[in-house]
Amino acid sequence: MVNLSPALKSLLEAALCEHYSATVSIQRVTPLEGGLTNRCLRIDDSQGGRFVWRPQSQVSGAFAISRSREAAAQSLAATYQLASAPVCQLSEGLLVPWVEGESLDPHSVESQAILIDLLVRIHSMEGRLDAQDVRTQCQHYEQQLTLAKQQTLKKLRDRRQWQLPTDPLAPVVCHMDLGSYNLVIQPNGEPCVLDWEYARLGSACLDIALFCRANGYTPAQVVSDYCALRCIEDSAPVRQAVEAWLPFADYLALCWYEVGASLYGLSTYQEQAQRLYRQLAGMDES
């Protein structure tokens, strides 16, 4: 168990009192396992409720995470019954409900259908969210790294001479991390999407590419099912764009793991970064 600062504890208890319209106190605070960028806390209160505290910190700043942007995205998703509505958003972070339920097996055919349907539903949401170019996000990550790392990544970019793909689809609300690990099937059978920290207005095809990488799917079947659900008659241009976005998705992940390695010093992060670097560098040698 961990202790919140008295000031933050007071702020959160005030938010919970407003949430319940009753007096409430925080009984227990425990760190959540997993979650590479968040270091979130579970909060148990005197009313029997459970919540997740998602802090705004130096670490979240290094990963270009804005809790206010996350709150806006999750609030929008809640209006479409895709997420739970946040309880409160403070300068110190975001408080959201704990979601009870079961995780999804990413390897089952049923799971793939559920996830693609959710991707389409997210892309169909209408609302005002900030937009951010993937190059801007990568540049932010690069700036967190040593000069030597930056130079290595620049050489990789220069060798590939990447140009952003032309998208056949209009910009949409993107989750940017819709892996099975960010989905809970609630006791009523309804799915709830978690972790909206990277959500923004952006390229549907990039989001599909990230979706494929997150779940280990190949683009062909995903794009076919996605286009069918969105009533897109010609899926070929979408598939071509998704495949063109895959190296950018991999480079974004490479930068993300490099930042994680520099922050936490864990070998698993560096190993993932090296694997992605070799993969991207090898594409030039063929």
PDB file of C-alpha atoms in Angstrom, residues 46-243:
ATOM      1  CA  SER A  46     -15.386   3.776   2.523  1.00  0.00           C
ATOM      2  CA  GLN A  47     -18.448   3.363   0.294  1.00  0.00           C
ATOM      3  CA  GLY A  48     -17.019   0.163  -1.182  1.00  0.00           C
ATOM      4  CA  GLY A  49     -16.118   1.857  -4.448  1.00  0.00           C
ATOM      5  CA  ARG A  50     -12.942   1.386  -6.456  1.00  0.00           C
ATOM      6  CA  PHE A  51     -11.258   3.916  -8.688  1.00  0.00           C
ATOM      7  CA  VAL A  52      -8.019   4.410 -10.599  1.00  0.00           C
ATOM      8  CA  TRP A  53      -5.839   7.454 -10.070  1.00  0.00           C
ATOM      9  CA  ARG A  54      -3.896   8.317 -13.227  1.00  0.00           C
ATOM     10  CA  PRO A  55      -1.268  10.884 -12.240  1.00  0.00           C
ATOM     11  CA  GLN A  56       0.131  13.714 -14.314  1.00  0.00           C
ATOM     12  CA  SER A  57       3.829  13.372 -13.648  1.00  0.00           C
ATOM     13  CA  GLN A  58       7.285  13.773 -15.116  1.00  0.00           C
ATOM     14  CA  VAL A  59       6.910  10.279 -16.559  1.00  0.00           C
ATOM     15  CA  SER A  60       3.573  10.988 -18.230  1.00  0.00           C
ATOM     16  CA  GLY A  61       5.059  14.216 -19.574  1.00  0.00           C
ATOM     17  CA  ALA A  62       7.965  12.286 -21.091  1.00  0.00           C
ATOM     18  CA  PHE A  63       5.452  10.144 -22.976  1.00  0.00           C
ATOM     19  CA  ALA A  64       3.527  13.242 -24.158  1.00  0.00           C
ATOM     20  CA  ILE A  65       0.476  12.296 -22.086  1.00  0.00           C
ATOM     21  CA  SER A  66      -2.014  15.017 -21.209  1.00  0.00           C
ATOM     22  CA  ARG A  67      -4.581  13.991 -18.618  1.00  0.00           C
ATOM     23  CA  SER A  68      -6.913  16.774 -19.750  1.00  0.00           C
ATOM     24  CA  ARG A  69      -6.831  15.398 -23.304  1.00  0.00           C
ATOM     25  CA  GLU A  70      -7.334  11.900 -21.930  1.00  0.00           C
ATOM     26  CA  ALA A  71     -10.297  13.081 -19.852  1.00  0.00           C
ATOM     27  CA  ALA A  72     -11.881  14.687 -22.921  1.00  0.00           C
ATOM     28  CA  ALA A  73     -11.444  11.511 -24.974  1.00  0.00           C
ATOM     29  CA  GLN A  74     -12.765   9.208 -22.249  1.00  0.00           C
ATOM     30  CA  SER A  75     -15.711  11.513 -21.575  1.00  0.00           C
ATOM     31  CA  LEU A  76     -16.570  11.432 -25.273  1.00  0.00           C
ATOM     32  CA  ALA A  77     -16.268   7.631 -25.341  1.00  0.00           C
ATOM     33  CA  ALA A  78     -18.535   7.380 -22.297  1.00  0.00           C
ATOM     34  CA  THR A  79     -21.322   9.131 -24.209  1.00  0.00           C
ATOM     35  CA  TYR A  80     -21.064   6.305 -26.764  1.00  0.00           C
ATOM     36  CA  GLN A  81     -21.085   3.593 -24.034  1.00  0.00           C
ATOM     37  CA  LEU A  82     -17.510   2.660 -24.891  1.00  0.00           C
ATOM     38  CA  ALA A  83     -15.889   3.728 -21.620  1.00  0.00           C
ATOM     39  CA  SER A  84     -16.665   4.788 -18.076  1.00  0.00           C
ATOM     40  CA  ALA A  85     -16.994   8.524 -17.491  1.00  0.00           C
ATOM     41  CA  PRO A  86     -14.131  10.108 -15.520  1.00  0.00           C
ATOM     42  CA  VAL A  87     -14.903  11.144 -11.944  1.00  0.00           C
ATOM     43  CA  CYS A  88     -12.712  14.246 -11.944  1.00  0.00           C
ATOM     44  CA  GLN A  89      -9.739  15.771 -13.682  1.00  0.00           C
ATOM     45  CA  LEU A  90      -7.290  17.757 -11.556  1.00  0.00           C
ATOM     46  CA  SER A  91      -3.995  19.405 -12.380  1.00  0.00           C
ATOM     47  CA  GLU A  92      -2.403  16.469 -10.524  1.00  0.00           C
ATOM     48  CA  GLY A  93      -4.094  13.813 -12.635  1.00  0.00           C
ATOM     49  CA  LEU A  94      -7.280  11.992 -13.593  1.00  0.00           C
ATOM     50  CA  LEU A  95      -9.608   9.879 -11.432  1.00  0.00           C
ATOM     51  CA  VAL A  96     -11.628   7.229 -13.273  1.00  0.00           C
ATOM     52  CA  PRO A  97     -13.837   4.324 -12.124  1.00  0.00           C
ATOM     53  CA  TRP A  98     -12.322   0.891 -11.678  1.00  0.00           C
ATOM     54  CA  VAL A  99     -13.914  -1.426 -14.253  1.00  0.00           C
ATOM     55  CA  GLU A 100     -14.839  -4.914 -13.090  1.00  0.00           C
ATOM     56  CA  GLY A 101     -14.768  -7.718 -15.617  1.00  0.00           C
ATOM     57  CA  GLU A 102     -12.689 -10.207 -17.558  1.00  0.00           C
ATOM     58  CA  SER A 103      -9.849  -9.665 -19.982  1.00  0.00           C
ATOM     59  CA  LEU A 104     -10.094 -10.732 -23.615  1.00  0.00           C
ATOM     60  CA  ASP A 105      -8.180 -13.590 -25.233  1.00  0.00           C
ATOM     61  CA  PRO A 106      -6.487 -11.799 -28.156  1.00  0.00           C
ATOM     62  CA  HIS A 107      -6.015 -15.016 -30.137  1.00  0.00           C
ATOM     63  CA  SER A 108      -9.632 -16.105 -30.514  1.00  0.00           C
ATOM     64  CA  VAL A 109     -11.678 -15.370 -33.645  1.00  0.00           C
ATOM     65  CA  GLU A 110     -14.432 -13.946 -31.466  1.00  0.00           C
ATOM     66  CA  SER A 111     -11.991 -11.531 -29.828  1.00  0.00           C
ATOM     67  CA  GLN A 112     -10.779 -10.235 -33.176  1.00  0.00           C
ATOM     68  CA  ALA A 113     -14.364  -9.531 -34.229  1.00  0.00           C
ATOM     69  CA  ILE A 114     -15.075  -7.728 -30.939  1.00  0.00           C
ATOM     70  CA  LEU A 115     -11.958  -5.589 -31.241  1.00  0.00           C
ATOM     71  CA  ILE A 116     -12.545  -4.623 -34.883  1.00  0.00           C
ATOM     72  CA  ASP A 117     -16.127  -3.676 -34.056  1.00  0.00           C
ATOM     73  CA  LEU A 118     -14.860  -1.472 -31.219  1.00  0.00           C
ATOM     74  CA  LEU A 119     -12.289   0.135 -33.516  1.00  0.00           C
ATOM     75  CA  VAL A 120     -15.048   1.041 -35.958  1.00  0.00           C
ATOM     76  CA  ARG A 121     -17.250   2.378 -33.162  1.00  0.00           C
ATOM     77  CA  ILE A 122     -14.408   4.563 -31.902  1.00  0.00           C
ATOM     78  CA  HIS A 123     -13.713   5.867 -35.402  1.00  0.00           C
ATOM     79  CA  SER A 124     -17.419   6.659 -35.757  1.00  0.00           C
ATOM     80  CA  MET A 125     -17.521   8.896 -32.675  1.00  0.00           C
ATOM     81  CA  GLU A 126     -18.129  12.568 -33.309  1.00  0.00           C
ATOM     82  CA  GLY A 127     -16.478  15.078 -31.017  1.00  0.00           C
ATOM     83  CA  ARG A 128     -13.794  17.704 -30.681  1.00  0.00           C
ATOM     84  CA  LEU A 129     -10.411  16.297 -29.732  1.00  0.00           C
ATOM     85  CA  ASP A 130      -6.917  17.660 -30.229  1.00  0.00           C
ATOM     86  CA  ALA A 131      -5.057  16.474 -33.308  1.00  0.00           C
ATOM     87  CA  GLN A 132      -1.377  15.542 -33.289  1.00  0.00           C
ATOM     88  CA  ASP A 133       0.830  14.525 -36.185  1.00  0.00           C
ATOM     89  CA  VAL A 134       2.711  11.255 -35.583  1.00  0.00           C
ATOM     90  CA  ARG A 135       5.960  13.037 -36.460  1.00  0.00           C
ATOM     91  CA  THR A 136       5.361  15.507 -33.623  1.00  0.00           C
ATOM     92  CA  GLN A 137       4.837  12.645 -31.189  1.00  0.00           C
ATOM     93  CA  CYS A 138       8.008  10.900 -32.363  1.00  0.00           C
ATOM     94  CA  GLN A 139       9.979  14.155 -32.101  1.00  0.00           C
ATOM     95  CA  HIS A 140       8.796  14.574 -28.519  1.00  0.00           C
ATOM     96  CA  TYR A 141      10.004  11.066 -27.680  1.00  0.00           C
ATOM     97  CA  GLU A 142      13.336  11.647 -29.415  1.00  0.00           C
ATOM     98  CA  GLN A 143      13.926  14.785 -27.361  1.00  0.00           C
ATOM     99  CA  GLN A 144      13.771  12.721 -24.157  1.00  0.00           C
ATOM    100  CA  LEU A 145      16.762  10.642 -25.282  1.00  0.00           C
ATOM    101  CA  THR A 146      20.518  11.124 -25.219  1.00  0.00           C
ATOM    102  CA  LEU A 147      22.187  12.878 -28.130  1.00  0.00           C
ATOM    103  CA  ALA A 148      23.760   9.584 -29.222  1.00  0.00           C
ATOM    104  CA  LYS A 149      20.339   7.908 -29.351  1.00  0.00           C
ATOM    105  CA  GLN A 150      18.906  10.862 -31.264  1.00  0.00           C
ATOM    106  CA  GLN A 151      21.677  10.617 -33.849  1.00  0.00           C
ATOM    107  CA  THR A 152      21.126   6.884 -34.260  1.00  0.00           C
ATOM    108  CA  LEU A 153      17.418   7.415 -34.853  1.00  0.00           C
ATOM    109  CA  LYS A 154      18.105  10.284 -37.269  1.00  0.00           C
ATOM    110  CA  LYS A 155      20.341   8.009 -39.351  1.00  0.00           C
ATOM    111  CA  LEU A 156      17.527   5.478 -39.499  1.00  0.00           C
ATOM    112  CA  ARG A 157      15.038   8.133 -40.631  1.00  0.00           C
ATOM    113  CA  ASP A 158      17.472   9.532 -43.197  1.00  0.00           C
ATOM    114  CA  ARG A 159      18.091   6.089 -44.677  1.00  0.00           C
ATOM    115  CA  ARG A 160      14.420   5.422 -45.096  1.00  0.00           C
ATOM    116  CA  GLN A 161      13.520   8.924 -46.317  1.00  0.00           C
ATOM    117  CA  TRP A 162       9.969   8.423 -45.111  1.00  0.00           C
ATOM    118  CA  GLN A 163       7.065  10.372 -46.480  1.00  0.00           C
ATOM    119  CA  LEU A 164       3.770  10.193 -44.621  1.00  0.00           C
ATOM    120  CA  PRO A 165       1.240   8.067 -46.542  1.00  0.00           C
ATOM    121  CA  THR A 166      -1.744   9.640 -48.249  1.00  0.00           C
ATOM    122  CA  ASP A 167      -4.898   8.498 -46.470  1.00  0.00           C
ATOM    123  CA  PRO A 168      -8.055   7.595 -48.396  1.00  0.00           C
ATOM    124  CA  LEU A 169     -10.141   8.172 -45.235  1.00  0.00           C
ATOM    125  CA  ALA A 170     -10.996  11.381 -43.412  1.00  0.00           C
ATOM    126  CA  PRO A 171      -9.456  11.987 -39.949  1.00  0.00           C
ATOM    127  CA  VAL A 172     -11.307  10.270 -37.111  1.00  0.00           C
ATOM    128  CA  VAL A 173     -11.145   9.912 -33.340  1.00  0.00           C
ATOM    129  CA  CYS A 174      -8.322   7.427 -32.746  1.00  0.00           C
ATOM    130  CA  HIS A 175      -7.566   5.433 -29.611  1.00  0.00           C
ATOM    131  CA  MET A 176      -3.946   4.799 -30.701  1.00  0.00           C
ATOM    132  CA  ASP A 177      -3.529   1.792 -28.381  1.00  0.00           C
ATOM    133  CA  LEU A 178      -6.547  -0.471 -28.855  1.00  0.00           C
ATOM    134  CA  GLY A 179      -4.959  -3.749 -27.815  1.00  0.00           C
ATOM    135  CA  SER A 180      -6.839  -6.553 -26.099  1.00  0.00           C
ATOM    136  CA  TYR A 181      -4.978  -5.517 -22.916  1.00  0.00           C
ATOM    137  CA  ASN A 182      -6.988  -2.275 -22.920  1.00  0.00           C
ATOM    138  CA  LEU A 183     -10.376  -3.974 -23.005  1.00  0.00           C
ATOM    139  CA  VAL A 184     -12.520  -5.396 -20.211  1.00  0.00           C
ATOM    140  CA  ILE A 185     -15.670  -7.446 -20.735  1.00  0.00           C
ATOM    141  CA  GLN A 186     -17.977  -6.341 -17.932  1.00  0.00           C
ATOM    142  CA  PRO A 187     -20.272  -8.701 -15.993  1.00  0.00           C
ATOM    143  CA  ASN A 188     -23.209  -7.554 -18.183  1.00  0.00           C
ATOM    144  CA  GLY A 189     -21.290  -8.701 -21.258  1.00  0.00           C
ATOM    145  CA  GLU A 190     -20.596  -5.201 -22.557  1.00  0.00           C
ATOM    146  CA  PRO A 191     -17.016  -4.232 -23.476  1.00  0.00           C
ATOM    147  CA  CYS A 192     -15.345  -1.257 -21.814  1.00  0.00           C
ATOM    148  CA  VAL A 193     -12.297   0.339 -23.435  1.00  0.00           C
ATOM    149  CA  LEU A 194      -9.558   1.530 -21.070  1.00  0.00           C
ATOM    150  CA  ASP A 195      -6.568   3.887 -21.227  1.00  0.00           C
ATOM    151  CA  TRP A 196      -7.489   6.790 -23.501  1.00  0.00           C
ATOM    152  CA  GLU A 197      -4.224   8.602 -22.797  1.00  0.00           C
ATOM    153  CA  TYR A 198      -3.017   8.593 -26.418  1.00  0.00           C
ATOM    154  CA  ALA A 199      -6.424   9.243 -28.017  1.00  0.00           C
ATOM    155  CA  ARG A 200      -6.699  12.104 -30.485  1.00  0.00           C
ATOM    156  CA  LEU A 201      -8.071  13.147 -33.847  1.00  0.00           C
ATOM    157  CA  GLY A 202      -5.905  11.538 -36.479  1.00  0.00           C
ATOM    158  CA  SER A 203      -5.389   9.076 -39.289  1.00  0.00           C
ATOM    159  CA  ALA A 204      -7.781   6.129 -39.301  1.00  0.00           C
ATOM    160  CA  CYS A 205      -5.261   4.097 -41.291  1.00  0.00           C
ATOM    161  CA  LEU A 206      -2.455   4.768 -38.804  1.00  0.00           C
ATOM    162  CA  ASP A 207      -4.782   3.729 -35.986  1.00  0.00           C
ATOM    163  CA  ILE A 208      -5.582   0.513 -37.870  1.00  0.00           C
ATOM    164  CA  ALA A 209      -1.846  -0.113 -38.318  1.00  0.00           C
ATOM    165  CA  LEU A 210      -1.249   0.425 -34.583  1.00  0.00           C
ATOM    166  CA  PHE A 211      -4.240  -1.839 -33.866  1.00  0.00           C
ATOM    167  CA  CYS A 212      -2.738  -4.615 -36.001  1.00  0.00           C
ATOM    168  CA  ARG A 213       0.624  -4.335 -34.268  1.00  0.00           C
ATOM    169  CA  ALA A 214      -0.927  -4.205 -30.776  1.00  0.00           C
ATOM    170  CA  ASN A 215      -2.899  -7.401 -31.351  1.00  0.00           C
ATOM    171  CA  GLY A 216      -0.592  -9.310 -33.686  1.00  0.00           C
ATOM    172  CA  TYR A 217      -3.032  -9.151 -36.591  1.00  0.00           C
ATOM    173  CA  THR A 218      -2.223  -8.925 -40.294  1.00  0.00           C
ATOM    174  CA  PRO A 219      -3.843  -5.981 -42.126  1.00  0.00           C
ATOM    175  CA  ALA A 220      -5.664  -7.999 -44.818  1.00  0.00           C
ATOM    176  CA  GLN A 221      -8.474  -9.477 -42.717  1.00  0.00           C
ATOM    177  CA  VAL A 222      -8.656  -6.507 -40.360  1.00  0.00           C
ATOM    178  CA  VAL A 223      -9.085  -4.024 -43.227  1.00  0.00           C
ATOM    179  CA  SER A 224     -11.625  -6.251 -44.975  1.00  0.00           C
ATOM    180  CA  ASP A 225     -13.798  -6.525 -41.862  1.00  0.00           C
ATOM    181  CA  TYR A 226     -13.270  -2.868 -40.939  1.00  0.00           C
ATOM    182  CA  CYS A 227     -14.350  -1.626 -44.370  1.00  0.00           C
ATOM    183  CA  ALA A 228     -17.381  -3.912 -44.367  1.00  0.00           C
ATOM    184  CA  LEU A 229     -18.518  -2.481 -41.030  1.00  0.00           C
ATOM    185  CA  ARG A 230     -17.957   1.092 -42.224  1.00  0.00           C
ATOM    186  CA  CYS A 231     -19.670   0.371 -45.568  1.00  0.00           C
ATOM    187  CA  ILE A 232     -16.512   1.216 -47.526  1.00  0.00           C
ATOM    188  CA  GLU A 233     -16.888  -0.554 -50.857  1.00  0.00           C
ATOM    189  CA  ASP A 234     -13.282  -0.467 -52.074  1.00  0.00           C
ATOM    190  CA  SER A 235     -10.968  -1.708 -49.339  1.00  0.00           C
ATOM    191  CA  ALA A 236      -7.824  -1.826 -51.515  1.00  0.00           C
ATOM    192  CA  PRO A 237      -6.744   1.822 -50.980  1.00  0.00           C
ATOM    193  CA  VAL A 238      -7.342   1.459 -47.237  1.00  0.00           C
ATOM    194  CA  ARG A 239      -5.228  -1.670 -47.073  1.00  0.00           C
ATOM    195  CA  GLN A 240      -2.436  -0.014 -49.052  1.00  0.00           C
ATOM    196  CA  ALA A 241      -2.473   2.973 -46.701  1.00  0.00           C
ATOM    197  CA  VAL A 242      -2.469   0.769 -43.591  1.00  0.00           C
ATOM    198  CA  GLU A 243       0.512  -1.200 -44.896  1.00  0.00           C
TER     199      GLU A 243
END
